[in-house]
Short mmCIF file of C-alpha atoms and ligand atoms in Angstrom, two decimals:
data_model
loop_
_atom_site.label_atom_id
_atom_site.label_comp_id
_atom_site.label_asym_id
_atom_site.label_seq_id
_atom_site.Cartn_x
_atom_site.Cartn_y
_atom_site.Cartn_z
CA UNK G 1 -63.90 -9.70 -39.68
CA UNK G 2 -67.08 -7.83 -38.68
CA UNK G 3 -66.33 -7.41 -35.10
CA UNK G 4 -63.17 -5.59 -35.78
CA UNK G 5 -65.30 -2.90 -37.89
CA UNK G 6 -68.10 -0.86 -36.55
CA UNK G 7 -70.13 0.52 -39.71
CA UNK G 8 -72.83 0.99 -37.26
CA UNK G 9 -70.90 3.44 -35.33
CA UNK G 10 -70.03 5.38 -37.98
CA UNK G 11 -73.75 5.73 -39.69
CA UNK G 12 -74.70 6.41 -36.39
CA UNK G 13 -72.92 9.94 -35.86
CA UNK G 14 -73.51 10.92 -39.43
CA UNK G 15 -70.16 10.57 -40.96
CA UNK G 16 -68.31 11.95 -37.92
CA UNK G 17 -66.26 9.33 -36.86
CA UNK G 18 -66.18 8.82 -33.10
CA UNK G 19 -63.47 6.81 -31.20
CA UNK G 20 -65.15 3.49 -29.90
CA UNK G 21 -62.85 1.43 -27.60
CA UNK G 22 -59.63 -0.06 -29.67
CA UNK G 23 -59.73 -3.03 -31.36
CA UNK G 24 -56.28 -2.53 -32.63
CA UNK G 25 -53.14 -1.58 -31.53
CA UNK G 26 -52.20 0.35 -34.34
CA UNK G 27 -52.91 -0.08 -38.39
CA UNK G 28 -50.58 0.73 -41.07
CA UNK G 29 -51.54 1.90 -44.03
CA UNK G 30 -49.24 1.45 -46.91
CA UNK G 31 -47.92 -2.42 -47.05
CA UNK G 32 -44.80 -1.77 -48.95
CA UNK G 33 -41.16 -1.88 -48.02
CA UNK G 34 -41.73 0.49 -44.88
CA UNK G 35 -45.15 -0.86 -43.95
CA UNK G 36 -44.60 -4.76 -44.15
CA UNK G 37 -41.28 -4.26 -41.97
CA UNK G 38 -43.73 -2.41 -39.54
CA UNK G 39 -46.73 -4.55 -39.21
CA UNK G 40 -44.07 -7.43 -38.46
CA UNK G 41 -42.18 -5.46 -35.87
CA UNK G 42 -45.67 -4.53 -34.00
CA UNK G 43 -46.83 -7.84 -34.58
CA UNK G 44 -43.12 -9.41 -32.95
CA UNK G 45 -44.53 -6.97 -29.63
CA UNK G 46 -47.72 -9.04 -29.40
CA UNK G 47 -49.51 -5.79 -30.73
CA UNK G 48 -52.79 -6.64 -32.49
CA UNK G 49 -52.18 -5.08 -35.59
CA UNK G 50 -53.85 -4.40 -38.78
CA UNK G 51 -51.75 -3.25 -42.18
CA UNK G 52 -54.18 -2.00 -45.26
CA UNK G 53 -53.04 -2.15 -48.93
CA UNK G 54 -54.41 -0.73 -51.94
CA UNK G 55 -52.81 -3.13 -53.89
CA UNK G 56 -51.46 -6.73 -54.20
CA UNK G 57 -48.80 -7.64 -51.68
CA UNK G 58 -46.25 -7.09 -53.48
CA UNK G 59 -47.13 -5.17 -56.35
CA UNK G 60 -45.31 -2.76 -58.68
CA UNK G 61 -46.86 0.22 -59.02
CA UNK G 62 -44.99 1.83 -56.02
CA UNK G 63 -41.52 2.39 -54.98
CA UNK G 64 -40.20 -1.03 -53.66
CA UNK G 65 -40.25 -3.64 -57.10
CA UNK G 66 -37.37 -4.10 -59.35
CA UNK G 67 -35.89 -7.55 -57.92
CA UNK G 68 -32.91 -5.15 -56.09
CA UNK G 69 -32.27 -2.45 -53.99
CA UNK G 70 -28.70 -0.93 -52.85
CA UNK G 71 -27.42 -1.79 -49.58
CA UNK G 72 -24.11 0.46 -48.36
CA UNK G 73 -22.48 1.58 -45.27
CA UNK G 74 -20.28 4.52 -46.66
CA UNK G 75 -22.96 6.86 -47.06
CA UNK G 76 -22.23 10.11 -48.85
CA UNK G 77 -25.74 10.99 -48.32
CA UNK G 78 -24.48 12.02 -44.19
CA UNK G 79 -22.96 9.94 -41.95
CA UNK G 80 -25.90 9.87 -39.51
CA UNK G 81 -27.24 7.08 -41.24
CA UNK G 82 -24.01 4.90 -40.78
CA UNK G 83 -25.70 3.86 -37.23
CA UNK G 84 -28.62 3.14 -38.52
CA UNK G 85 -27.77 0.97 -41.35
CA UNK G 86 -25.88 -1.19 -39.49
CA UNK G 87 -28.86 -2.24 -37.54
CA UNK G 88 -30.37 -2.48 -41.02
CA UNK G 89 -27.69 -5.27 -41.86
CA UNK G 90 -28.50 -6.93 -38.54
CA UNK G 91 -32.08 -7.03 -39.21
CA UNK G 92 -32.12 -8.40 -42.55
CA UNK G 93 -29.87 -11.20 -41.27
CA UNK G 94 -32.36 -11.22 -38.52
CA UNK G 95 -35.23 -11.87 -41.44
CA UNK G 96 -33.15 -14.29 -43.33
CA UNK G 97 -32.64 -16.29 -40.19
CA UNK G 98 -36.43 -16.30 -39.40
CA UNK G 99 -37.49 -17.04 -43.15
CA UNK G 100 -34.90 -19.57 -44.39
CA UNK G 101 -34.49 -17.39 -47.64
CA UNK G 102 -31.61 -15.17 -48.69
CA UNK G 103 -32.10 -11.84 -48.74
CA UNK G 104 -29.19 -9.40 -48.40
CA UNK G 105 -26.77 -10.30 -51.28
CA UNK G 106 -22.66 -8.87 -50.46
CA UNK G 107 -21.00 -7.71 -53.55
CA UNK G 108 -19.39 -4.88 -52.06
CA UNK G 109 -20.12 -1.33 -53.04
CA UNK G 110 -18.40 1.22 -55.27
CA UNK G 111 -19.08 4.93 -54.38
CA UNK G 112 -17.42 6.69 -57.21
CA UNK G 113 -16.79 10.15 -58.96
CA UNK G 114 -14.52 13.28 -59.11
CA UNK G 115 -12.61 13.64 -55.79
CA UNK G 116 -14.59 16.59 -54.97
CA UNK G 117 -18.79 14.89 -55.73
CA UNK G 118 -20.70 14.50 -52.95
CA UNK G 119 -20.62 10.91 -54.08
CA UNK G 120 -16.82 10.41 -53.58
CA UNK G 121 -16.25 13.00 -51.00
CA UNK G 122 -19.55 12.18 -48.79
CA UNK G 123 -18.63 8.18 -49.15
CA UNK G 124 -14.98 8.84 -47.69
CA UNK G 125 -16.04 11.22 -45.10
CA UNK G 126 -18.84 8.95 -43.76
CA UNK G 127 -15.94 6.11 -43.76
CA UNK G 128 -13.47 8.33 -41.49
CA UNK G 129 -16.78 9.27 -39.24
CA UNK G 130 -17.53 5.93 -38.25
CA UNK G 131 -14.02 3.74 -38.80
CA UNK G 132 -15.62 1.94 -41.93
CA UNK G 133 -12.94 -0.69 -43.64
CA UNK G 134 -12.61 0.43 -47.31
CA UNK G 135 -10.32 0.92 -49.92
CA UNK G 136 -10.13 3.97 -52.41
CA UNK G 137 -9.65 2.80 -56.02
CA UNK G 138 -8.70 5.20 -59.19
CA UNK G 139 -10.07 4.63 -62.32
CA UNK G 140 -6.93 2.18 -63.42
CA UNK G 141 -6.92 0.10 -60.07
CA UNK G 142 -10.79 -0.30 -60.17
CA UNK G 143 -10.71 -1.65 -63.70
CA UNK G 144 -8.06 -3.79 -62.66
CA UNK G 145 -10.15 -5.20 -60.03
CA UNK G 146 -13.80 -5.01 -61.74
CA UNK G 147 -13.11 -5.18 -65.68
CA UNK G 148 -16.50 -3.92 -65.85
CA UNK G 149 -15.59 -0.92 -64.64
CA UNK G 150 -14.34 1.80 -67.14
CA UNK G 151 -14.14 5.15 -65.30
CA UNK G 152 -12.28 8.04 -66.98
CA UNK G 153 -8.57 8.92 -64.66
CA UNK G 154 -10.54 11.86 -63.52
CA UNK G 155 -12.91 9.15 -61.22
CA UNK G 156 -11.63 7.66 -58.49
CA UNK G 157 -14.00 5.15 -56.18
CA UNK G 158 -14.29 4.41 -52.69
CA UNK G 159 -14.65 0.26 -51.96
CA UNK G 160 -16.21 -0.71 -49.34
CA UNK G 161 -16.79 -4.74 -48.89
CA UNK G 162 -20.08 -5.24 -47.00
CA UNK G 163 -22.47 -3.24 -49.48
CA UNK G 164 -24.51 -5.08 -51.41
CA UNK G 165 -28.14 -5.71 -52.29
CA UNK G 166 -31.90 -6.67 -50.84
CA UNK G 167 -34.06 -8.40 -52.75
CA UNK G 168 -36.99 -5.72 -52.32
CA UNK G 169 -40.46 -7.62 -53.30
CA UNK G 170 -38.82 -11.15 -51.36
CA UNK G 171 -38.04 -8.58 -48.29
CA UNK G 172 -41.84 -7.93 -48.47
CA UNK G 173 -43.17 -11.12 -49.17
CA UNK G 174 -41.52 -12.83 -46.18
CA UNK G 175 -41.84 -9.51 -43.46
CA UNK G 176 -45.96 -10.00 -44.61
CA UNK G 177 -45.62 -14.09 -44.15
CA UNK G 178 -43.68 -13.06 -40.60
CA UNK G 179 -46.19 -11.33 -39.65
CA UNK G 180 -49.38 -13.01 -40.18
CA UNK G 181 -47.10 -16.03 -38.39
CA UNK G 182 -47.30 -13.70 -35.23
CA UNK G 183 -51.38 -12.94 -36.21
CA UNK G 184 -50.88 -9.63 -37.88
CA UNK G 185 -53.83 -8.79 -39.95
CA UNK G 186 -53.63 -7.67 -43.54
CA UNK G 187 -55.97 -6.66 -45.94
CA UNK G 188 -54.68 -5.99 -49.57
CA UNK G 189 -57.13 -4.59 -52.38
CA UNK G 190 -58.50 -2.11 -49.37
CA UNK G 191 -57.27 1.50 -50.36
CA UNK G 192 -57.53 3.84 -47.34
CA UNK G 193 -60.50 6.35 -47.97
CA UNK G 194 -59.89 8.46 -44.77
CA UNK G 195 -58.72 8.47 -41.51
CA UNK G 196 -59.76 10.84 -38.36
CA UNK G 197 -57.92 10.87 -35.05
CA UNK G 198 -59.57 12.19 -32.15
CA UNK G 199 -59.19 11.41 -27.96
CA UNK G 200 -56.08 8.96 -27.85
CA UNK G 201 -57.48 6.88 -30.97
CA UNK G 202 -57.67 6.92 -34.51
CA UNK G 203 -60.35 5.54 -37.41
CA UNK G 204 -59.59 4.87 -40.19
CA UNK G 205 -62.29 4.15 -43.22
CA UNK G 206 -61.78 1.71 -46.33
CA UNK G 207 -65.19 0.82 -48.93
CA UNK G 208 -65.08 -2.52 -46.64
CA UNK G 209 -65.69 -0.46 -43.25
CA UNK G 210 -64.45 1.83 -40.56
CA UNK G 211 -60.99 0.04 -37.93
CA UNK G 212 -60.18 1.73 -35.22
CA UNK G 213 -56.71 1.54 -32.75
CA UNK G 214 -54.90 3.15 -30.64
CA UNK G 215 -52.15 4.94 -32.95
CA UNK G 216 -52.13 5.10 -37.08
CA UNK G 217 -48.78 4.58 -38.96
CA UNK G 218 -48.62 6.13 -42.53
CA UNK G 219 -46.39 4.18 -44.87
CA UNK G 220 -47.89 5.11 -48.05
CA UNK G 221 -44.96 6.03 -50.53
CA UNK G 222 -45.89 8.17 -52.80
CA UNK G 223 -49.52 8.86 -51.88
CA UNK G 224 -48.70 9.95 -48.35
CA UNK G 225 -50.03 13.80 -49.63
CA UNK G 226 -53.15 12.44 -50.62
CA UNK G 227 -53.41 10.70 -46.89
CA UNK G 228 -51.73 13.74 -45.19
CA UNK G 229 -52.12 16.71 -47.41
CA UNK G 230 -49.98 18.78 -45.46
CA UNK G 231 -47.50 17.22 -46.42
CA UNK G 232 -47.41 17.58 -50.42
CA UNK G 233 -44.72 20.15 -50.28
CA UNK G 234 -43.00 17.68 -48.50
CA UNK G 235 -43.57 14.35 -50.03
CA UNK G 236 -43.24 14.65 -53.73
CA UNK G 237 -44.04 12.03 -56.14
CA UNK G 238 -41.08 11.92 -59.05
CA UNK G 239 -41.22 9.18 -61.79
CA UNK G 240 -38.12 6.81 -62.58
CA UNK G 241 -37.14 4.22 -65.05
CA UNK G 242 -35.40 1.16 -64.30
CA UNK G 243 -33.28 -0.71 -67.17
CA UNK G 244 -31.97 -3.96 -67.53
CA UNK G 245 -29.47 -5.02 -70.46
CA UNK G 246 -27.60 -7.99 -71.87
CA UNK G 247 -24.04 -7.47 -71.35
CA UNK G 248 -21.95 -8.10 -74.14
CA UNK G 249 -19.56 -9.99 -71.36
CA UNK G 250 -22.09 -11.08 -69.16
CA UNK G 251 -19.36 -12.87 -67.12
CA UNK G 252 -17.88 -9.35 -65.97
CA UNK G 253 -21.48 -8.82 -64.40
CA UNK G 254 -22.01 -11.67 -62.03
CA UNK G 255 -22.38 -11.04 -58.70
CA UNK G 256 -18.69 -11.80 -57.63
CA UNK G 257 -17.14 -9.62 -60.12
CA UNK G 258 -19.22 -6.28 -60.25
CA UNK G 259 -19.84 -4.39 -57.11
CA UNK G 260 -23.62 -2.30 -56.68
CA UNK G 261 -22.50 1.26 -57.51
CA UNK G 262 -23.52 4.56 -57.24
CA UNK G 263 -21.48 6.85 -59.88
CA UNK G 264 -21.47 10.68 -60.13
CA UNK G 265 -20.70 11.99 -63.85
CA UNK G 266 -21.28 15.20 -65.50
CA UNK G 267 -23.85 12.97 -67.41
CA UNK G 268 -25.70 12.23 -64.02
CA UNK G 269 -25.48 10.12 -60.83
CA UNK G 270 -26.44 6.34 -62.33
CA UNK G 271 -26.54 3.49 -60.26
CA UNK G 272 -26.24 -0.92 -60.36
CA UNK G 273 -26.29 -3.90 -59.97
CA UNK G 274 -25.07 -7.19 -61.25
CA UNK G 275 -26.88 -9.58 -62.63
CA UNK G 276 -29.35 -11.30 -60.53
CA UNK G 277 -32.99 -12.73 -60.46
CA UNK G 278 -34.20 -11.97 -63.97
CA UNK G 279 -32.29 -11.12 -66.79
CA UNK G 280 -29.28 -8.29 -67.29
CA UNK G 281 -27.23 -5.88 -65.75
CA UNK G 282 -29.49 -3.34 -63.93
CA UNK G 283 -29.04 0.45 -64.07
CA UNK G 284 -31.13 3.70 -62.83
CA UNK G 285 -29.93 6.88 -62.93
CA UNK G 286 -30.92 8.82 -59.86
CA UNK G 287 -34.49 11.22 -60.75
CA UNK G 288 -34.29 10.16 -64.41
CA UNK G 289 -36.02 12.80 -66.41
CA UNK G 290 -37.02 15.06 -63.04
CA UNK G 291 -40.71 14.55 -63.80
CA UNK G 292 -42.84 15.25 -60.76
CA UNK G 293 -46.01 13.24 -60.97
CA UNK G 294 -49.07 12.09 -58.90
CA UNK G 295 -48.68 8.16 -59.11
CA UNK G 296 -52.08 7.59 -60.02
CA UNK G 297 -51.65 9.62 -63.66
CA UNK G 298 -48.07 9.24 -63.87
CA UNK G 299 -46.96 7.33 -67.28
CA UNK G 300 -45.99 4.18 -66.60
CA UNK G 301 -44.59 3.05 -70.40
CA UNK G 302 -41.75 3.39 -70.91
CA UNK G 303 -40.07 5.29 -74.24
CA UNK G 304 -37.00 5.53 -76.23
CA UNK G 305 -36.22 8.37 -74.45
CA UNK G 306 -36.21 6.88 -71.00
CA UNK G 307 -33.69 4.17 -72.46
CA UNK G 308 -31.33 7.11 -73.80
CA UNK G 309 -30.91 8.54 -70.58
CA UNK G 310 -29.53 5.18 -69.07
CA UNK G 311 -27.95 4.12 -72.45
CA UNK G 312 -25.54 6.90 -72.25
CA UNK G 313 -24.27 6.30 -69.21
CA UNK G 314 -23.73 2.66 -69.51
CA UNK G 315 -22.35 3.26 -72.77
CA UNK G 316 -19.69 5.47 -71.44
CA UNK G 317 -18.69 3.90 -68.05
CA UNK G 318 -19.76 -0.02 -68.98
CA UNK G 319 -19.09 -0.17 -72.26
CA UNK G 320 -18.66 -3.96 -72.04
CA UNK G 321 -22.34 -3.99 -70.34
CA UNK G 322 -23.85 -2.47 -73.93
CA UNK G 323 -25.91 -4.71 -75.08
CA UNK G 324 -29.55 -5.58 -76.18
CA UNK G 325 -32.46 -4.20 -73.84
CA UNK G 326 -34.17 -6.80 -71.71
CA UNK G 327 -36.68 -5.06 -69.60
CA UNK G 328 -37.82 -1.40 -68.39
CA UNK G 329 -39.78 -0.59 -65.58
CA UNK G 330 -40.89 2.69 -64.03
CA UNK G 331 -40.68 3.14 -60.62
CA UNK G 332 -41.60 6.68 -57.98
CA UNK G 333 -39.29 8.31 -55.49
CA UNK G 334 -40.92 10.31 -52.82
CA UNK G 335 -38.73 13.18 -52.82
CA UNK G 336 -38.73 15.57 -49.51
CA UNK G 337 -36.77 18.89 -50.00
CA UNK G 338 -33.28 18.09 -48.44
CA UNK G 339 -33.74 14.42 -49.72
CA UNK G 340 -33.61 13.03 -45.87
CA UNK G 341 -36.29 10.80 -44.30
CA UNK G 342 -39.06 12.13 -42.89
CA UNK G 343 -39.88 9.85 -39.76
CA UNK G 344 -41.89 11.57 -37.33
CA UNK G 345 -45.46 11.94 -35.06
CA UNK G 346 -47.51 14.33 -36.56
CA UNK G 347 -47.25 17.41 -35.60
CA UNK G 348 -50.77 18.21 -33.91
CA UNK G 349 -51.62 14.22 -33.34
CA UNK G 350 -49.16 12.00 -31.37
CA UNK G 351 -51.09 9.05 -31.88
CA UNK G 352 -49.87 9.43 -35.58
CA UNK G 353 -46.71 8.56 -37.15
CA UNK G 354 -45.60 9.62 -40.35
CA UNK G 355 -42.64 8.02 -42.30
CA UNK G 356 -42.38 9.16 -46.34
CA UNK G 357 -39.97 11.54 -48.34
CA UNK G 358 -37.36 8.00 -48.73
CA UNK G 359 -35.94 10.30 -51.67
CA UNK G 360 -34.79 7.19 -53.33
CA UNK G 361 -32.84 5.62 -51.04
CA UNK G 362 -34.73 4.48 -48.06
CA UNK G 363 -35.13 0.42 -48.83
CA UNK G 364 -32.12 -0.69 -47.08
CA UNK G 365 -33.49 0.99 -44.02
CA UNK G 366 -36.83 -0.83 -44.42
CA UNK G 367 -35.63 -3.38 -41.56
CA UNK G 368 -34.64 -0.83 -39.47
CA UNK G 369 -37.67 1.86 -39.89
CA UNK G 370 -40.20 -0.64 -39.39
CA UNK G 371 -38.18 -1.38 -35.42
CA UNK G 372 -38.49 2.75 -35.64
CA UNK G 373 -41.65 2.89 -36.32
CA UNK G 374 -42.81 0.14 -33.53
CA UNK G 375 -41.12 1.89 -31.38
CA UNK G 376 -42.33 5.46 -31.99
CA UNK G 377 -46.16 4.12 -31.62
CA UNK G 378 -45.40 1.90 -28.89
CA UNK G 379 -42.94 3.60 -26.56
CA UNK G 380 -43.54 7.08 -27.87
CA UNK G 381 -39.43 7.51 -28.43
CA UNK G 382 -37.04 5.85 -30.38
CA UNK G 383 -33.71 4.70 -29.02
CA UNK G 384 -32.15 6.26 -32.55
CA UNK G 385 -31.21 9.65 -32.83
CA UNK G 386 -34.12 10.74 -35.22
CA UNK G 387 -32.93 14.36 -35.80
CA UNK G 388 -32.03 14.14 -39.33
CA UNK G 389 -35.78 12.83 -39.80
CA UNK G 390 -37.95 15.59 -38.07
CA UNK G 391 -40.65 17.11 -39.67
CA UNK G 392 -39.67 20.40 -37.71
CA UNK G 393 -36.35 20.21 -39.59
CA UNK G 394 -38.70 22.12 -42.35
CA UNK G 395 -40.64 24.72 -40.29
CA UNK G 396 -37.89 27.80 -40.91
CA UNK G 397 -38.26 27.62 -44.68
CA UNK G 398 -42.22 27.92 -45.11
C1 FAD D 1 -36.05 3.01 -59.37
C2 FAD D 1 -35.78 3.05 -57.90
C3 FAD D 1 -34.56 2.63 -57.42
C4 FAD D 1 -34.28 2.68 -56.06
N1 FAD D 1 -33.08 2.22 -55.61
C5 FAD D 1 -32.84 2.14 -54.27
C6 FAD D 1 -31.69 1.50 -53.80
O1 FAD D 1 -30.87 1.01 -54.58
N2 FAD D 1 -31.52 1.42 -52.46
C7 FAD D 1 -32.41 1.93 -51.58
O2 FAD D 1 -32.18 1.83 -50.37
N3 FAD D 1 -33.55 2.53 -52.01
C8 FAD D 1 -33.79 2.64 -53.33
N4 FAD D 1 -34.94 3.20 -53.79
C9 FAD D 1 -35.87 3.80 -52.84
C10 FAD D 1 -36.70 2.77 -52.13
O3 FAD D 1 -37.09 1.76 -53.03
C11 FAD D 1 -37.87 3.49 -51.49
O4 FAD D 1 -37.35 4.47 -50.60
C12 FAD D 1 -38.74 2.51 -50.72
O5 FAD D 1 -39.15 1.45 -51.55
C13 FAD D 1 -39.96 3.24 -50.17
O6 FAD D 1 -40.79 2.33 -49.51
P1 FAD D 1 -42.24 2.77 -49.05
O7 FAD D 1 -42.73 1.70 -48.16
O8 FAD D 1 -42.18 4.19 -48.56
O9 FAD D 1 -43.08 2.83 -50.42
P2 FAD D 1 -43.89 1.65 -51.14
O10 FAD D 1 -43.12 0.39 -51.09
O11 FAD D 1 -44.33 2.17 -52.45
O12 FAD D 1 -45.11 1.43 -50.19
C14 FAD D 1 -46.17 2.35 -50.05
C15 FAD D 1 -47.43 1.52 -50.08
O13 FAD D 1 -48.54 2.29 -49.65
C16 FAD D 1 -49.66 1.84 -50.39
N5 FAD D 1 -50.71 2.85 -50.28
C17 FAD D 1 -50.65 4.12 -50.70
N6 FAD D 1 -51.81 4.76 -50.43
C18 FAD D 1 -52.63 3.86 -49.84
C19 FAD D 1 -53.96 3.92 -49.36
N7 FAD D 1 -54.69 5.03 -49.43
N8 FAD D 1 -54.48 2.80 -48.82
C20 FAD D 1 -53.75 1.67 -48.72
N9 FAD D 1 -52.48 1.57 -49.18
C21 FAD D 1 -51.93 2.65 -49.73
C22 FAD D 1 -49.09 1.67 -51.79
O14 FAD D 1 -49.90 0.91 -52.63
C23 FAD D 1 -47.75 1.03 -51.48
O15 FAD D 1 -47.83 -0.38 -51.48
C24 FAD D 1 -35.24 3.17 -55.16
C25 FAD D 1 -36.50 3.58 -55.64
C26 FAD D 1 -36.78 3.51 -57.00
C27 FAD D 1 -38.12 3.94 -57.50
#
């Protein structure tokens, strides 16, 4: 689309980029699980909006692939998310309804460890906060309930019966399909070279040209220091693995029978899912090996000793579940210090919005961030209490 880039412009000040009247709204770079949710929420506010990808839509070399992500209300991560992932339930529903595909799959959630984990402890607490329904299991009752399930009597779980799981690459697919519906325009196999802001604009420069708009939202995962290199404190690439096994009782893993969970052990904090969309029961355990990495050299194999890590735990606490391997994957979290969102305008340019540091666990709130988002470059405030999520939350510390 030649008139929506202006190489001229650019040759003509020498590499500086100016700011030439807006073709765009706004482009987002990064069309993952943050960025397709956005370009679909601008694009729903008859903004003209461009998204850029490095990759394939979808692809898995970044955070959002794996068939499944977690979906749960008690969160023992703080209760001021509770708010925020109920809109996230409303807006995948809202998806689903708009796309004619399912997308949010209810198996109920287990939350479970010692009585004093954060898992356990932050799960029940975020429950009493906000009036959640749920029931709290020991290790006997949960077995009794979930066969699967085969906690030492030291364990006890919290239940709650709306969590569940989104189907991450679909969630993509159909937000991108949503969009271009409501003339969003994406460009895959265009990595972001650079972007300048400068009077109320931004440019932003790919090998195909130089786009300009009116504000710039930065979705890109793990290479959000490499886009915003302030940030690489802040931001930090970590390297996961993702298993899937044959269960020796496969019928104890179907859907109906075997809640997503999230499990703190001295062993580690593992989490899963039943079976669903390829092969086996699924199950990560939460920064795998703790090896920082920059995505573009990280090792994406994966080794015997990836599988020992996960092995152990499923071993232990599925024993019924221990069966042949049927697929590894790697995967990256984007880690930020306290392991809270960042979602915020930049600090010296408001006509940028920054949302990274997911810390392996933002995907649920994909449907939700991407309204956040929209409404942070559009309105210039959210209507959610963002707090939790400011970048200033970091300035004490140095
Ligand atoms: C193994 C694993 C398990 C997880 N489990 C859960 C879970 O159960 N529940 C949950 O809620 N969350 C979970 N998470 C976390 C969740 O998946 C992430 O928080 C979420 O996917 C982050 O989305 P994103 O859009 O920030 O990143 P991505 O989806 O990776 O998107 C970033 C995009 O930016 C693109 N990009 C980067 N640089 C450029 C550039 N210069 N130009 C153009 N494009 C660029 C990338 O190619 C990529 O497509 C898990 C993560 C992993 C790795």
């Amino acid at each position: 689309m030649p008139d929506h880039k202006d190489r001229d412009a650019e040759s003509r000040t020498h590499g500086t980029i100016v700011v030439v009247p807006t073709p765009y709204d706004a482009i987002v770079i990064g069309i993952g699980g943050m960025g397709s949710a956005t370009v679909y929420e601008l694009a729903r506010r008859g903004r003209r909006v461009l998204g850029l990808e490095r990759y394939d839509i979808p692809h898995d070399l970044g955070s959002s692939h794996g068939v499944s992500r977690i979906i749960r209300l008690a969160y023992w991560e703080h209760p001021a998310y509770v708010p925020l992932l109920r809109r996230a339930f409303e807006q995948w529903r809202a998806l689903e309804l708009r796309c004619g595909e399912r997308l949010l799959i209810v198996t109920g959630s287990i939350d479970a460890g010692r009585h004093d984990s954060r898992t356990f402890a932050g799960a029940l607490h975020s429950c009493a906060v906000h009036s959640l329904p749920h029931e709290v299991l020991d290790a006997a009752a949960l077995r009794g309930r979930f066969p699967a399930y085969q906690l030492p009597p030291d364990m006890a779980a919290v239940y709650q019966a709306d969590g569940g799981f989104v189907l991450s690459e679909r969630a993509i697919v159909n937000y991108v399909n949503a969009a271009h519906d409501l003339g969003a325009e994406i460009h895959a196999r265009e990595p972001v070279l650079a972007w300048e802001a400068g009077g109320n604009g931004v440019a932003v420069r790919t090998a195909a040209g130089t786009y300009r708009a009116a504000r710039l939202i930065l979705t890109a995962g793990s290479w959000t220091a490499d886009l915003v290199p302030a940030l690489r404190r802040l931001a930090q690439p970590e390297r996961q693995v993702m298993l899937w096994v044959q269960p020796r009782r496969p019928e104890l893993f179907r859907p109906a029978q075997f809640p997503v969970f999230n499990m703190e052990a001295p062993e580690g904090h593992y989490y899963g899912f039943p079976i669903f969309g390829i092969p086996g029961f699924k199950v990560g355990r939460y920064h795998h090996r703790r090896e920082a990495v920059h995505p573009d050299a990280m090792d994406r194999s994966c080794h015997a000793e990836d599988e020992a890590v996960l092995r152990e735990g499923i071993r232990k606490y599925f024993p019924e579940g221990d069966g042949p391997t049927l697929s590894m994957k790697t995967c990256l979290f984007t880690n930020s210090p306290d392991e809270h969102f960042i979602i915020d305008r930049h600090p010296a340019l408001p006509q940028v919005i920054v949302a990274a540091g997911f810390s392996g666990h933002g995907f649920k709130f994909c449907s939700v961030v991407g309204e956040i988002l929209a409404e942070l470059a559009l309105e210039r405030q959210s209507r959610w209490d963002l707090t939790l999520f400011r970048l200033s939350r970091f300035d004490a510390g140095g």
